[in-house]
């Protein structure tokens, strides 16, 4: 099974930023995310309130999941479409 997620959001300068993540095992991705959450919750006070389980900035979380070989991810700024 392969999975992928693509998200686009305004970048504040009139353009968009696109982020994607993909992997081959959605169950492992969920399990690894829960493992990182449990480790974080067991390590002391939350240092990044308001982020997912206090796991820190999204890029750090995605890097940690990539290190576990759970997923690959990237962020890009696509060229504006020419109509």
XYZ file of N, CA and C in Angstrom:
249
model
N 0.842 -1.169 0.000
C 0.000 0.000 0.000
C 0.890 1.235 0.000
N 0.595 2.162 -0.870
C 1.279 3.458 -0.865
C 0.266 4.519 -0.478
N 0.730 5.558 0.207
C -0.135 6.670 0.585
C 0.602 7.968 0.306
N -0.177 9.035 0.125
C 0.406 10.360 -0.109
C -0.573 11.424 0.361
N -0.022 12.527 0.823
C -0.814 13.678 1.238
C -0.153 14.912 0.640
N -0.956 15.790 0.026
C -0.465 17.049 -0.522
C -1.311 18.165 0.075
N -0.650 19.224 0.548
C -1.340 20.366 1.149
C -0.815 21.635 0.495
N -1.721 22.550 0.145
C -1.328 23.863 -0.359
C -1.919 24.932 0.540
N -1.144 25.996 0.780
C -1.606 27.097 1.625
C -1.022 28.398 1.092
N -1.707 29.524 1.327
C -1.152 30.821 0.917
C 0.179 31.065 1.618
N 1.127 31.704 0.896
C 2.432 31.961 1.504
C 2.576 33.365 2.079
N 1.529 34.194 1.952
C 1.589 35.545 2.484
C 2.087 36.569 1.482
N 2.652 36.114 0.368
C 3.151 37.016 -0.670
C 2.331 36.906 -1.945
N 1.122 36.390 -1.839
C 0.269 36.223 -3.007
C 0.474 34.908 -3.735
N 1.376 34.097 -3.277
C 1.623 32.788 -3.886
C 1.135 31.679 -2.981
N 1.600 30.482 -3.263
C 1.248 29.340 -2.426
C 2.511 28.574 -2.066
N 2.399 27.819 -1.010
C 3.437 26.869 -0.638
C 2.781 25.494 -0.627
N 3.474 24.511 -1.147
C 2.936 23.154 -1.251
C 3.826 22.222 -0.428
N 3.205 21.404 0.387
C 3.926 20.395 1.162
C 3.349 19.031 0.817
N 4.209 18.048 0.748
C 3.735 16.699 0.505
C 4.500 15.721 1.383
N 3.853 14.621 1.657
C 4.482 13.504 2.363
C 3.957 12.232 1.733
N 4.794 11.205 1.666
C 4.323 9.919 1.171
C 5.083 8.791 1.826
N 4.520 7.622 1.740
C 5.135 6.451 2.329
C 4.504 5.186 1.796
N 4.917 4.059 2.350
C 4.421 2.775 1.862
C 3.615 2.008 2.897
N 3.591 2.460 4.127
C 2.893 1.700 5.167
C 2.163 2.658 6.102
N 0.876 2.930 5.854
C 0.158 3.893 6.684
C 0.013 3.447 8.136
N -0.031 2.160 8.381
C -0.136 1.672 9.761
C 1.158 1.957 10.512
N 2.291 1.715 9.863
C 3.573 2.019 10.508
C 3.710 3.515 10.753
N 3.268 4.347 9.793
C 3.348 5.798 9.973
C 2.557 6.225 11.204
N 1.350 5.690 11.363
C 0.530 6.017 12.540
C 1.196 5.518 13.819
N 1.739 4.315 13.785
C 2.399 3.756 14.972
C 3.628 4.575 15.354
N 4.442 4.963 14.363
C 5.628 5.761 14.652
C 5.252 7.130 15.207
N 4.178 7.730 14.683
C 3.712 9.018 15.203
C 3.281 8.870 16.662
N 2.566 7.803 16.975
C 2.164 7.568 18.371
C 3.378 7.306 19.264
N 4.357 6.577 18.745
C 5.582 6.317 19.509
C 6.300 7.624 19.832
N 6.465 8.492 18.835
C 7.133 9.772 19.078
C 6.340 10.615 20.079
N 5.002 10.575 19.979
C 4.165 11.302 20.936
C 4.337 10.787 22.352
N 4.352 9.471 22.509
C 4.529 8.886 23.840
C 5.904 9.213 24.412
N 6.921 9.138 23.571
C 8.270 9.484 24.038
C 8.322 10.945 24.477
N 7.695 11.818 23.698
C 7.705 13.251 24.031
C 6.962 13.517 25.323
N 5.785 12.915 25.464
C 4.999 13.135 26.673
C 5.707 12.602 27.915
N 6.511 11.562 27.748
C 7.233 10.992 28.877
C 8.535 11.687 29.203
N 8.925 12.664 28.372
C 10.232 13.283 28.578
C 10.188 14.602 29.341
N 9.008 15.032 29.770
C 8.944 16.265 30.551
C 7.963 17.263 29.987
N 8.048 18.511 30.456
C 7.091 19.533 30.047
C 7.111 19.792 28.541
N 5.965 20.136 28.007
C 5.832 20.457 26.592
C 6.476 21.814 26.334
N 7.413 21.854 25.393
C 8.132 23.095 25.103
C 7.539 23.865 23.935
N 6.677 23.234 23.171
C 6.048 23.879 22.021
C 4.532 23.751 22.136
N 3.902 24.455 23.083
C 2.461 24.318 23.233
C 1.744 24.708 21.943
N 0.668 24.020 21.671
C -0.124 24.311 20.481
C 0.269 23.495 19.273
N 1.415 22.803 19.317
C 1.771 21.922 18.214
C 1.287 20.525 18.548
N 1.239 19.678 17.549
C 0.729 18.317 17.717
C 1.445 17.607 18.860
N 0.728 17.354 19.942
C 1.271 16.669 21.114
C 2.519 17.336 21.670
N 2.720 18.620 21.335
C 3.925 19.293 21.802
C 5.186 18.710 21.194
N 5.077 18.107 20.011
C 6.221 17.443 19.384
C 7.191 18.396 18.722
N 6.873 19.677 18.729
C 7.775 20.653 18.128
C 7.303 21.078 16.763
N 8.099 21.898 16.097
C 7.733 22.385 14.769
C 7.495 21.234 13.800
N 6.565 21.409 12.851
C 6.235 20.318 11.923
C 7.444 19.750 11.184
N 8.373 20.597 10.750
C 9.534 20.090 10.010
C 10.359 19.138 10.871
N 10.503 19.441 12.153
C 11.255 18.553 13.040
C 10.556 17.215 13.190
N 9.231 17.238 13.333
C 8.466 15.997 13.455
C 8.588 15.171 12.178
N 8.426 15.803 11.025
C 8.531 15.079 9.761
C 9.935 14.528 9.558
N 10.959 15.285 9.959
C 12.336 14.778 9.875
C 12.514 13.539 10.754
N 11.935 13.566 11.941
C 12.060 12.406 12.839
C 11.365 11.188 12.249
N 10.192 11.393 11.637
C 9.502 10.281 10.988
C 10.287 9.795 9.771
N 10.912 10.704 9.035
C 11.740 10.310 7.892
C 12.944 9.497 8.371
N 13.534 9.880 9.508
C 14.661 9.128 10.061
C 14.265 7.694 10.414
N 12.996 7.495 10.774
C 12.495 6.152 11.086
C 12.102 5.389 9.819
N 12.324 5.995 8.677
C 11.964 5.427 7.370
C 10.465 5.189 7.242
N 9.689 6.049 7.897
C 8.242 5.964 7.832
C 7.707 6.706 6.624
N 8.344 7.824 6.277
C 7.838 8.642 5.185
C 8.944 9.479 4.583
N 8.620 10.085 3.442
C 9.449 11.118 2.814
C 8.588 12.357 2.756
N 9.228 13.545 2.777
C 8.438 14.768 2.719
C 9.239 15.886 2.079
N 8.517 16.924 1.637
C 9.158 18.073 1.003
C 8.210 19.262 1.033
N 8.765 20.442 0.899
C 7.989 21.682 0.777
C 8.525 22.426 -0.439
N 7.614 22.985 -1.242
C 8.034 23.748 -2.415
C 7.121 24.933 -2.628
N 7.591 25.861 -3.433
C 6.786 27.012 -3.851
C 6.595 26.886 -5.357
N 5.442 26.339 -5.772
C 5.218 26.147 -7.205
C 5.191 27.458 -7.967
N 5.614 27.415 -9.212
C 5.528 28.587 -10.078
C 4.073 28.949 -10.285
N 3.743 30.240 -10.322
C 2.355 30.630 -10.584
C 1.920 30.129 -11.962
N 0.668 29.752 -12.070
C 0.161 29.293 -13.374
C 0.024 30.492 -14.306
N 0.287 30.281 -15.550
C 0.196 31.346 -16.569
C -1.029 31.074 -17.416
N -1.980 31.969 -17.327
C -3.229 31.771 -18.075
C -3.338 32.724 -19.201
